[in-house]
Short mmCIF file of C-alpha atoms in Angstrom, two decimals:
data_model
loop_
_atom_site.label_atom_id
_atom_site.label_comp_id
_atom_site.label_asym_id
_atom_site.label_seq_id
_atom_site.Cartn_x
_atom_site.Cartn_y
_atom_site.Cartn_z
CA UNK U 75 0.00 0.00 0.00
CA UNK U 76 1.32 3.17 -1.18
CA UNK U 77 1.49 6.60 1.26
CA UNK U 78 -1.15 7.96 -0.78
CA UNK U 79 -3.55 4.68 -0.88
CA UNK U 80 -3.03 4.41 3.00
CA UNK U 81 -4.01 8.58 3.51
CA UNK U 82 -6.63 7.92 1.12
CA UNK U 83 -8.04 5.11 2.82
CA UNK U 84 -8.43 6.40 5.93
CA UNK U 85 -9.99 9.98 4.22
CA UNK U 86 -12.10 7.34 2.15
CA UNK U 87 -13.34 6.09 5.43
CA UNK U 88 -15.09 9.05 6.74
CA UNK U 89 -16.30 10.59 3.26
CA UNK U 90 -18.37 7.35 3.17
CA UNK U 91 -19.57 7.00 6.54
CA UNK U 92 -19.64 10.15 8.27
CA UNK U 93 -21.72 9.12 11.55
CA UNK U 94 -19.60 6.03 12.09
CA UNK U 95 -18.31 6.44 15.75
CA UNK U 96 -14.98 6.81 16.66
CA UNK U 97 -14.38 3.72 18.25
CA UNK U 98 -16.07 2.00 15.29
CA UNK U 99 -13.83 3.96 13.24
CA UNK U 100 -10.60 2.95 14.69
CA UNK U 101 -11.35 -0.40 14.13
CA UNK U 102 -12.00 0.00 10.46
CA UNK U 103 -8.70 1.71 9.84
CA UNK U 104 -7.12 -1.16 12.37
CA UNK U 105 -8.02 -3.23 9.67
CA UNK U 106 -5.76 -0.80 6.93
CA UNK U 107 -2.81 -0.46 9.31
CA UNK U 108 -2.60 -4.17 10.82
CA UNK U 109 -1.93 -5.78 7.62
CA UNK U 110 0.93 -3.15 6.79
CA UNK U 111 2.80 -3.83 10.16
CA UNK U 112 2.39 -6.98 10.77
CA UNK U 113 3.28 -8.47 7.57
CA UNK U 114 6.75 -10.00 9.33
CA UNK U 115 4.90 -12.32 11.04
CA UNK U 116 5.20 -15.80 9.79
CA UNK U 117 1.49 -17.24 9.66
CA UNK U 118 -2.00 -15.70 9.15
CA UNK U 119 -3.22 -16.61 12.43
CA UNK U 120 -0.62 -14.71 13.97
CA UNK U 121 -1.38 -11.76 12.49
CA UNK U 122 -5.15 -12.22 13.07
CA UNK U 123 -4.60 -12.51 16.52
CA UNK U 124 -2.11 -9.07 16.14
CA UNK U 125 -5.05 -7.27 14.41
CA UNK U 126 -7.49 -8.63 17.41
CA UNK U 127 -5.07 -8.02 20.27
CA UNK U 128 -4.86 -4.31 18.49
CA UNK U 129 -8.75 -3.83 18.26
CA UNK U 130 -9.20 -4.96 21.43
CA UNK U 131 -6.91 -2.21 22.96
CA UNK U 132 -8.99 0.07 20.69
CA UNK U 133 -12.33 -0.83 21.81
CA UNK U 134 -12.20 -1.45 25.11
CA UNK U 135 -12.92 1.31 28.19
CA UNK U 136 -11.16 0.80 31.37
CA UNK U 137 -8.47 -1.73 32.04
CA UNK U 138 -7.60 -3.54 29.29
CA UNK U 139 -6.43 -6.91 29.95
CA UNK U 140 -6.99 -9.97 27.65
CA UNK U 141 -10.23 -10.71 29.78
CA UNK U 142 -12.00 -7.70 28.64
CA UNK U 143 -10.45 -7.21 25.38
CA UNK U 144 -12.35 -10.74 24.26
CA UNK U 145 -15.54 -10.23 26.30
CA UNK U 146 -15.47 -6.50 24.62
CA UNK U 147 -14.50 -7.90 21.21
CA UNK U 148 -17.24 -10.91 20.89
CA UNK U 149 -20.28 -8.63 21.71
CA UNK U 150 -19.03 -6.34 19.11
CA UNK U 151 -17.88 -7.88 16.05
CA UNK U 152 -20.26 -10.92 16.72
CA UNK U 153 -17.49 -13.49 16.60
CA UNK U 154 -15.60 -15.55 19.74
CA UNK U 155 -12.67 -14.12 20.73
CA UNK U 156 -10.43 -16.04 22.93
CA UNK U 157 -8.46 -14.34 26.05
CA UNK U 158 -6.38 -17.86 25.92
CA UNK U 159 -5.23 -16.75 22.60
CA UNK U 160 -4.81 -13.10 23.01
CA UNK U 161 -2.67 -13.99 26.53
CA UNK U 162 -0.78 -16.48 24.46
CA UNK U 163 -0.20 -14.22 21.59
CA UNK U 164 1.44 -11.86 23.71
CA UNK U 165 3.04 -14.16 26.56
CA UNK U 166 4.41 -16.95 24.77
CA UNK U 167 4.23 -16.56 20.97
CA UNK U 168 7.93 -15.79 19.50
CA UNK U 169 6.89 -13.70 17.15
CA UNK U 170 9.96 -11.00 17.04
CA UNK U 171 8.97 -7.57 18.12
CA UNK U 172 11.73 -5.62 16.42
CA UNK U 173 10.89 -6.93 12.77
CA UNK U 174 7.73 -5.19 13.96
CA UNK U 175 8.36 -1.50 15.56
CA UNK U 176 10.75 -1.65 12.25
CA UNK U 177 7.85 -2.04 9.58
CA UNK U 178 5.48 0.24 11.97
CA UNK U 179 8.60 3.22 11.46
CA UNK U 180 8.40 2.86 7.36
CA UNK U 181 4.64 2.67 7.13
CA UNK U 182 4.85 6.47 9.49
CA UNK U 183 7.65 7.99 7.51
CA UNK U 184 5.79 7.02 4.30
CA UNK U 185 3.74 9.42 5.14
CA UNK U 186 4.83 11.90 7.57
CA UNK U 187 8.13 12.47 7.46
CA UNK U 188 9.64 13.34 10.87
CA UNK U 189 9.96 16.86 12.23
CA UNK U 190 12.10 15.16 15.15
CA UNK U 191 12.78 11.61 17.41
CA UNK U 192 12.08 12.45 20.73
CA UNK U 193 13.19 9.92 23.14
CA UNK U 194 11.50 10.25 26.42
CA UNK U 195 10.76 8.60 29.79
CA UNK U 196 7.75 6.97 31.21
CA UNK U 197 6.64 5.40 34.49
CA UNK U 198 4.43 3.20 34.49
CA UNK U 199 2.31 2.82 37.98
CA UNK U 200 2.31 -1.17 39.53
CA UNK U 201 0.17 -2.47 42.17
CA UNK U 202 2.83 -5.73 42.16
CA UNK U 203 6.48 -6.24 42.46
CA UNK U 204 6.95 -9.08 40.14
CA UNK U 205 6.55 -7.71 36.64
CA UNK U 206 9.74 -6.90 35.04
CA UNK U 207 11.54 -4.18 35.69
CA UNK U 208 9.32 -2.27 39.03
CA UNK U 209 10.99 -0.54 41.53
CA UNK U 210 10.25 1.99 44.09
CA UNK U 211 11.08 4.98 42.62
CA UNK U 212 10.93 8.44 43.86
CA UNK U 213 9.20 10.93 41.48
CA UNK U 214 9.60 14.54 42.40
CA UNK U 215 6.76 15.72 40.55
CA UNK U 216 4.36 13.58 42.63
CA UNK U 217 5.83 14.38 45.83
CA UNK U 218 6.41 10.61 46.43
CA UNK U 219 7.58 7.04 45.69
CA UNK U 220 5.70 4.99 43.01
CA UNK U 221 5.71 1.07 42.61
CA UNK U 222 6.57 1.10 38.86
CA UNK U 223 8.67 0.26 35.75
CA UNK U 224 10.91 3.10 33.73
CA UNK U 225 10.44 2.63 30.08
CA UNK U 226 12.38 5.16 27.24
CA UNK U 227 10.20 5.46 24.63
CA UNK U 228 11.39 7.09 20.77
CA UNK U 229 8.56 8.90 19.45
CA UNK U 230 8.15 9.95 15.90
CA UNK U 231 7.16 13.38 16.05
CA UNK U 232 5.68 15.93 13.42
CA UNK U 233 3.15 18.89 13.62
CA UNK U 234 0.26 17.44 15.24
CA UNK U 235 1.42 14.04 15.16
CA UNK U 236 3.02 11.79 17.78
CA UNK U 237 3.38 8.04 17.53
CA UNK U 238 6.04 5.84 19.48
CA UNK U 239 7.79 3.28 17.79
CA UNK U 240 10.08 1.95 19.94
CA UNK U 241 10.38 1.00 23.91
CA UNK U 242 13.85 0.07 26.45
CA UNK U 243 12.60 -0.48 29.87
CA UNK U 244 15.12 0.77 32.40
CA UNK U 245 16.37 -2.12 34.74
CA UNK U 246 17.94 -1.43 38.13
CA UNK U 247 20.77 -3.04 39.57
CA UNK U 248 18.82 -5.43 41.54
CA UNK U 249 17.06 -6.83 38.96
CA UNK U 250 20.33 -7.45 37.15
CA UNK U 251 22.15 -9.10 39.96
CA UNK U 252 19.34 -11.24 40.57
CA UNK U 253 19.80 -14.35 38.75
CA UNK U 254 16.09 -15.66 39.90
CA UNK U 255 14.33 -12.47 38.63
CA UNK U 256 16.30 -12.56 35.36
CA UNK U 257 15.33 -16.38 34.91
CA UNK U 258 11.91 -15.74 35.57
CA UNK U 259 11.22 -12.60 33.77
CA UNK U 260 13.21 -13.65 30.82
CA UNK U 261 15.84 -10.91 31.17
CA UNK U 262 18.50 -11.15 28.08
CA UNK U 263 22.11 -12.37 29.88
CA UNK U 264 23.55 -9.39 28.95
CA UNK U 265 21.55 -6.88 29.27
CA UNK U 266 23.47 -3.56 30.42
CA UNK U 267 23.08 -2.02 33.52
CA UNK U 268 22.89 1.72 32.86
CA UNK U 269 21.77 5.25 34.29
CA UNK U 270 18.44 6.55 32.82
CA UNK U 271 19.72 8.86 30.15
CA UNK U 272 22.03 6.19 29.42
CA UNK U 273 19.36 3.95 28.74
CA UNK U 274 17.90 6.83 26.94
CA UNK U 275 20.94 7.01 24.31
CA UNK U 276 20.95 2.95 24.16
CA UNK U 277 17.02 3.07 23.36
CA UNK U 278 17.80 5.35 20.07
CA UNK U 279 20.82 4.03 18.81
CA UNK U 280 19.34 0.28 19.18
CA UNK U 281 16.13 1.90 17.45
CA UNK U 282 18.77 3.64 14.34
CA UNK U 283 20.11 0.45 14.26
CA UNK U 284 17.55 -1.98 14.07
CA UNK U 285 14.55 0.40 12.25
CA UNK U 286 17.08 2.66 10.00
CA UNK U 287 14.46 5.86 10.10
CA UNK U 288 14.45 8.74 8.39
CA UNK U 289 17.47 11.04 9.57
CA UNK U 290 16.19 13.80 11.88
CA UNK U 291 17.07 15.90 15.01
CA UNK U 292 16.79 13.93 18.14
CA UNK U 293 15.16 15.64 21.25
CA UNK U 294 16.23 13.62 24.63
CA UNK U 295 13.16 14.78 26.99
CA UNK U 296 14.49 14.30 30.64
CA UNK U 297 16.59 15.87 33.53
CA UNK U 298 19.26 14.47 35.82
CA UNK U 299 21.97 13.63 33.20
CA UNK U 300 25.88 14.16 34.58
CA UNK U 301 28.31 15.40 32.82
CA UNK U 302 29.33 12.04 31.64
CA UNK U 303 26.47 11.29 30.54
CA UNK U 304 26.15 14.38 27.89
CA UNK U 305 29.57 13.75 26.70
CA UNK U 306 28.31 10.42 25.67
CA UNK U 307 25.37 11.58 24.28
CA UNK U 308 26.91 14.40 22.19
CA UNK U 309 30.21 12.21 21.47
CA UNK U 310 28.04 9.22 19.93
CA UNK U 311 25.51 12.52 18.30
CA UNK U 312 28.44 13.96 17.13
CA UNK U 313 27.00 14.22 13.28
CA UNK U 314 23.19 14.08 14.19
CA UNK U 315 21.28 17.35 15.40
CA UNK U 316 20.96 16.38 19.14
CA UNK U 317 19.18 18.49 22.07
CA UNK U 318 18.39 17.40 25.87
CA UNK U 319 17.04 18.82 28.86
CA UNK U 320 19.48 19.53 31.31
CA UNK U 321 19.62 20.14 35.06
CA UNK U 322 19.88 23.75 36.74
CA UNK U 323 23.34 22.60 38.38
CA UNK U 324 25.27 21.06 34.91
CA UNK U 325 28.21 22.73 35.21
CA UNK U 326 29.12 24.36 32.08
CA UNK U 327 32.29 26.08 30.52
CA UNK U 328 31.44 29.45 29.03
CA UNK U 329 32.96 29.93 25.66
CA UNK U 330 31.03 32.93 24.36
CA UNK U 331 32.69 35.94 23.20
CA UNK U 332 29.47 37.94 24.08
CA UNK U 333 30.35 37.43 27.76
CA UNK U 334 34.20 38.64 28.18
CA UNK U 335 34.12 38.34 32.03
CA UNK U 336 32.58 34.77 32.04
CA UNK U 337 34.99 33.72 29.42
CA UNK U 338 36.83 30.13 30.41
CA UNK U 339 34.82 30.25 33.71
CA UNK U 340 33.12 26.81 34.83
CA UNK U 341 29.27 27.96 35.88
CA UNK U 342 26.12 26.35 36.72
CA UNK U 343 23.87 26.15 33.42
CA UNK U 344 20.90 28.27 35.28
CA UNK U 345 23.83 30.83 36.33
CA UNK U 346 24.92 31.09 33.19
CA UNK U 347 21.84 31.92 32.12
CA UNK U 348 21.00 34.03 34.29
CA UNK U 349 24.07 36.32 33.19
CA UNK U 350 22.73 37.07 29.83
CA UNK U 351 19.87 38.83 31.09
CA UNK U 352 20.06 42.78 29.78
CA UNK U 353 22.62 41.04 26.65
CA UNK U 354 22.35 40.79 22.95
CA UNK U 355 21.83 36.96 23.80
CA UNK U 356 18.24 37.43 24.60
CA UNK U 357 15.21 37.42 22.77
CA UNK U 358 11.37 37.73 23.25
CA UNK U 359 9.96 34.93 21.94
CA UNK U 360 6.05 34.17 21.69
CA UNK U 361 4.97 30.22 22.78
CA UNK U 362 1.64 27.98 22.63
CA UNK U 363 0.47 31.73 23.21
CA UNK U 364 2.47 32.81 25.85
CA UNK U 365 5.56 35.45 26.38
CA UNK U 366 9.38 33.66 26.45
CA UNK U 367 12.55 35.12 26.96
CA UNK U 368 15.04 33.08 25.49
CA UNK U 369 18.60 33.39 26.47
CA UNK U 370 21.63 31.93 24.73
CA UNK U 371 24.95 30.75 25.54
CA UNK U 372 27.72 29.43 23.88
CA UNK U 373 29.38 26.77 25.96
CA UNK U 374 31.10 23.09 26.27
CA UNK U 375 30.96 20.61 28.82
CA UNK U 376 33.11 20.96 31.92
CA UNK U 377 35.48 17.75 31.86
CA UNK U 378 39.06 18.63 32.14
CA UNK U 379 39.36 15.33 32.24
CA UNK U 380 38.44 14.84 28.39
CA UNK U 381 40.56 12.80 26.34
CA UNK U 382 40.01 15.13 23.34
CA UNK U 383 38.71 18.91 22.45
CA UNK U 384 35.09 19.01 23.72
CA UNK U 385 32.30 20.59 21.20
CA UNK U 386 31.03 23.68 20.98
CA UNK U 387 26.82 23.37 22.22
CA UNK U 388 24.20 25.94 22.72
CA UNK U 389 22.56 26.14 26.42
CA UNK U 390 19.29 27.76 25.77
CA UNK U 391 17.31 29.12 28.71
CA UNK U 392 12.84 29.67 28.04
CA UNK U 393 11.62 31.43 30.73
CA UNK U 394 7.95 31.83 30.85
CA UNK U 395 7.23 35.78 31.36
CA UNK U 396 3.58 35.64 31.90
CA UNK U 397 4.57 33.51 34.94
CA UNK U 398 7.19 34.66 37.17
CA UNK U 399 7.17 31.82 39.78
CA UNK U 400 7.54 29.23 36.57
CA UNK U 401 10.52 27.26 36.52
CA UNK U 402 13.02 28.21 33.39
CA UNK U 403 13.54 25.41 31.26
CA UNK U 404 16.99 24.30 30.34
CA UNK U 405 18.66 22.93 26.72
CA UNK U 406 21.36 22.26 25.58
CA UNK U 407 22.45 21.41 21.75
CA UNK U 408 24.89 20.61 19.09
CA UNK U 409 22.43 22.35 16.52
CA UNK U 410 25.12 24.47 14.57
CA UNK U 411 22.10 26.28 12.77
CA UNK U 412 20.48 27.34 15.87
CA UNK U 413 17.80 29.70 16.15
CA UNK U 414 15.19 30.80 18.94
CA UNK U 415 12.41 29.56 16.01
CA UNK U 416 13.78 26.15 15.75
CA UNK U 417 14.54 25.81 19.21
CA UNK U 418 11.07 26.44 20.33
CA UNK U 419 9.35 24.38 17.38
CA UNK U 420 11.61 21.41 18.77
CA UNK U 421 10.19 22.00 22.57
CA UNK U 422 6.48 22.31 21.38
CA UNK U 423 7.15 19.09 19.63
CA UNK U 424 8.11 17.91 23.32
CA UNK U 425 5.07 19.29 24.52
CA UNK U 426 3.39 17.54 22.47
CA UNK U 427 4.49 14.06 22.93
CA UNK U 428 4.70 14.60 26.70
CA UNK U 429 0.72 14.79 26.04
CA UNK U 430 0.56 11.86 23.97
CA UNK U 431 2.13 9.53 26.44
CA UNK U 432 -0.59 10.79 29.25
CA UNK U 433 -3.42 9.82 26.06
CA UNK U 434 -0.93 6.52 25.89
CA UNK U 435 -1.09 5.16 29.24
CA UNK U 436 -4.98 5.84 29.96
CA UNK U 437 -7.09 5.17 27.13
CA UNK U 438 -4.28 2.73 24.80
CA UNK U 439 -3.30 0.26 27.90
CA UNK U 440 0.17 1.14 28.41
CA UNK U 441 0.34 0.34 31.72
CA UNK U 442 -2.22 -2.44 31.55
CA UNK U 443 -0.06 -5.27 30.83
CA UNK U 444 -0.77 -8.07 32.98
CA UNK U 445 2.22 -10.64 32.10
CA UNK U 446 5.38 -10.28 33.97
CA UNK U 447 8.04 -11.32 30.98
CA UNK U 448 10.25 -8.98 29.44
CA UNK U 449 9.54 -10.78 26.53
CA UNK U 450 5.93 -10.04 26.90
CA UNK U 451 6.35 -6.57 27.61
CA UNK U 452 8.15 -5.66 24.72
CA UNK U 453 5.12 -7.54 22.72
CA UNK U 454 2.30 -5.74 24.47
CA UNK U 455 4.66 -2.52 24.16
CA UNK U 456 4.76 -2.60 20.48
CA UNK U 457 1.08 -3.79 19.87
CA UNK U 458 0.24 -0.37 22.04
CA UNK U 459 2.21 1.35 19.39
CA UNK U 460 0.29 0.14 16.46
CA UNK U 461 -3.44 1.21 18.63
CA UNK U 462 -1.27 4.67 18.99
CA UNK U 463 -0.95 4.93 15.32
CA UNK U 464 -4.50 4.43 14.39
CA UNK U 465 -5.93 6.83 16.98
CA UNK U 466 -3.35 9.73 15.42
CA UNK U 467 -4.95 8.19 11.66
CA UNK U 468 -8.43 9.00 12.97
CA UNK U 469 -8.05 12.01 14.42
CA UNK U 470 -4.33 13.61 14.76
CA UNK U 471 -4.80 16.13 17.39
CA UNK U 472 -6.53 12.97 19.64
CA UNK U 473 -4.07 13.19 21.72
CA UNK U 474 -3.27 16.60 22.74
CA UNK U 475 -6.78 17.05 23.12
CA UNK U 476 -7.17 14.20 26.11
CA UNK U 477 -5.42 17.30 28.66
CA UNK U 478 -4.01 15.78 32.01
CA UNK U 479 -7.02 17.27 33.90
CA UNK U 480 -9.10 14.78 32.56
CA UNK U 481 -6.98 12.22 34.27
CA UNK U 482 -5.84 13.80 37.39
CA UNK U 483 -5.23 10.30 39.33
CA UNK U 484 -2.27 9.81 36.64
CA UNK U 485 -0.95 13.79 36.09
CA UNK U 486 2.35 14.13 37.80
CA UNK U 487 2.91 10.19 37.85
CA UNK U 488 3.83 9.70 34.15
CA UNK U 489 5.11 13.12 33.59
CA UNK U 490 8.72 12.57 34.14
CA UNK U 491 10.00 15.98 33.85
CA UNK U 492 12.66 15.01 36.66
CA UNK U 493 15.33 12.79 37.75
CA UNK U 494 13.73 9.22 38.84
CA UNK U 495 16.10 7.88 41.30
CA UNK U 496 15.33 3.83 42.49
CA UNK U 497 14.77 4.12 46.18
CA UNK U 498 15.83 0.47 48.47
CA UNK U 499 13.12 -2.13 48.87
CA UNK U 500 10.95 -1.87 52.09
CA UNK U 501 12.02 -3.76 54.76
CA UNK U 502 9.06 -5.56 56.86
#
């Protein structure tokens, strides 16, 4: 199916049946995408049971677990559906995820070609302790701990348009060292233990490796990266436009003639920003409707310990100017075509996944995954993808329009906007 065939099929959709509802309609262009992306899978049955697994996450409101997904599914489409078979499709089939997320990337940049990759965190709230991957950790936003798993997701993102396509769930040290945990949640051998923005790097360059996208800028949406952590980032981004979020206390070199009595000093990043207040390095800047002042900085990381000549980045400071008690946000890039336009078009497409993900985990069943495998995970992960990509086919805003007020029991909890650190087990 050609990019046009596939736009015009889901235009031809509504031309032709303009009451159909929007859950009905979802399921109609299920029917156009599944085929597409799950073509690597071996038999026919297997990719019936993809298309159904998909539907089901469509359909069904509330929790949806392979229960309700068949219950929902048989009263609708007037066939049996078996939760045996949509468990076991997810649980214990082999079917290999990658091949998948891979085919679900070309099918999107057939048709929307990417404005940016924007990897991202995203806890996901456990009752249990035995699913792979949940810790306590302590979110700063909330206020308090949360029983949960850390998962990086890389989302394709264009004007109005979101979609993951790819997933790398964080895994502490004690899940690592555990040799019963690993055996029983089918944890790979040698799978890396790393810090969150390291696993943040690992989850893009697996997903270059494996998918081979589109070339595009890369937006890294989280705080609490060190030092080291950047100079790995930017080191291994060295020829791709990269840009992070970056923590008020990064110490930072100044390197910008515009600031002669900074020059060579080592400064906090909100510091340095700070200084070009009343400079030529500012600039009013209008956002989502609202008054910025955006500073800029010439700078490199502080490592005097570096092996070779660090690169030249941009910190970039938005400060909200409508709200005075709002916290200034923090980037830093390698963009050497920087501008306060493309700087602020790359944060609004932030924005705009950080709403997607809130739209991801209550109405697609991100967090409803019931297994405790890695193996399934992944599975359920990617299958939550392809339910992703037919909501933004049937109505693109869909997501930013589900605000986090709707959903205030989650708001705070999956917006990781800080550093997650993994607090010790309770002791009883």
């Amino acid at each position: 199916m050609t990019s046009a065939t596939k736009t015009q099929a889901a235009t031809e959709l509504f031309d032709t049946r303009p009451r159909v509802s929007s859950v009905d309609a979802m399921a109609s262009v299920a029917a156009h995408v599944c085929p597409e992306v799950l073509r690597s899978l071996p038999r026919c049955d297997q990719r019936a049971k993809g298309e159904d697994y998909v539907t089901g996450l469509l359909k069904v409101r509330g929790r949806k677990s392979a229960r309700n997904m068949a219950a929902t599914m048989g009263q609708s489409m007037g066939r049996e559906v078996s939760e045996q078979n949509l468990h076991h499709f997810v649980n214990s089939s082999t079917w290999d995820w990658w091949a998948v997320r891979r085919d679900l990337t070309s099918y999107l940049t057939s048709a929307h070609h990417p404005a940016a990759w924007v990897v991202t965190p995203m806890l996901i709230p456990k009752a249990g302790v035995h699913s792979v991957g949940v810790d306590r950790r302590y979110c700063p936003r909330a206020g308090r701990a949360v029983n949960g798993q850390l998962a990086l997701s890389v989302w394709l993102a264009a004007d109005g348009f979101a979609v993951p396509v790819s997933w790398r769930l964080h895994l502490s040290q004690p899940w690592l060292e555990s040799a019963t945990k690993k055996s029983k949640t089918s944890i790979p051998e040698d799978y890396p233990l790393e810090s969150v923005s390291g696993c943040a790097l690992s989850s893009f360059q697996e997903f270059v490796r494996i998918a081979r996208p589109a070339k595009a800028p890369v937006i890294f949406d989280l705080l609490g990266a060190s030092a080291a952590d950047l100079a790995q980032v930017f080191g291994t981004l060295a020829h791709q436009v990269a840009t992070t979020r970056v923590p008020s206390d990064l110490q930072l070199q100044v390197i910008d003639p515009a600031f002669a009595g900074y020059q060579g000093r080592v400064l906090p990043a909100a510091q340095i920003v700070q200084a070009t207040k009343g400079s030529r390095r500012t600039e009013q800047y209008v956002y989502q409707g609202r008054r910025h002042l955006i500073s800029i900085a010439k700078v490199q990381l502080a490592d005097p310990a570096a092996a070779r000549p660090r690169a030249p980045l941009t910190l970039v400071g938005m400060m909200p100017l409508d709200h005075p008690r709002a916290r200034t946000e923090l980037w830093l890039t390698n963009d050497p075509e920087f501008s306060t336009s493309s700087q602020a078009h790359q944060v609004a497409l932030a924005d705009h996944v950080q709403q997607g993900y809130l739209h991801l985990a209550n109405r697609m069943g991100m967090q409803d995954f019931a297994g405790r495998s890695f193996t399934g995970w992944h599975r359920h992960s990617t299958l939550v993808s392809i339910a992703a990509t037919v909501g933004c086919l049937v109505s693109p805003g869909l997501a930013s329009e589900q605000r986090a007020s709707h959903f205030p029991q989650l708001d705070g909890e999956l917006r990781v906007q800080e550093a997650l650190g993994v607090l010790p087990p309770v002791t009883q």
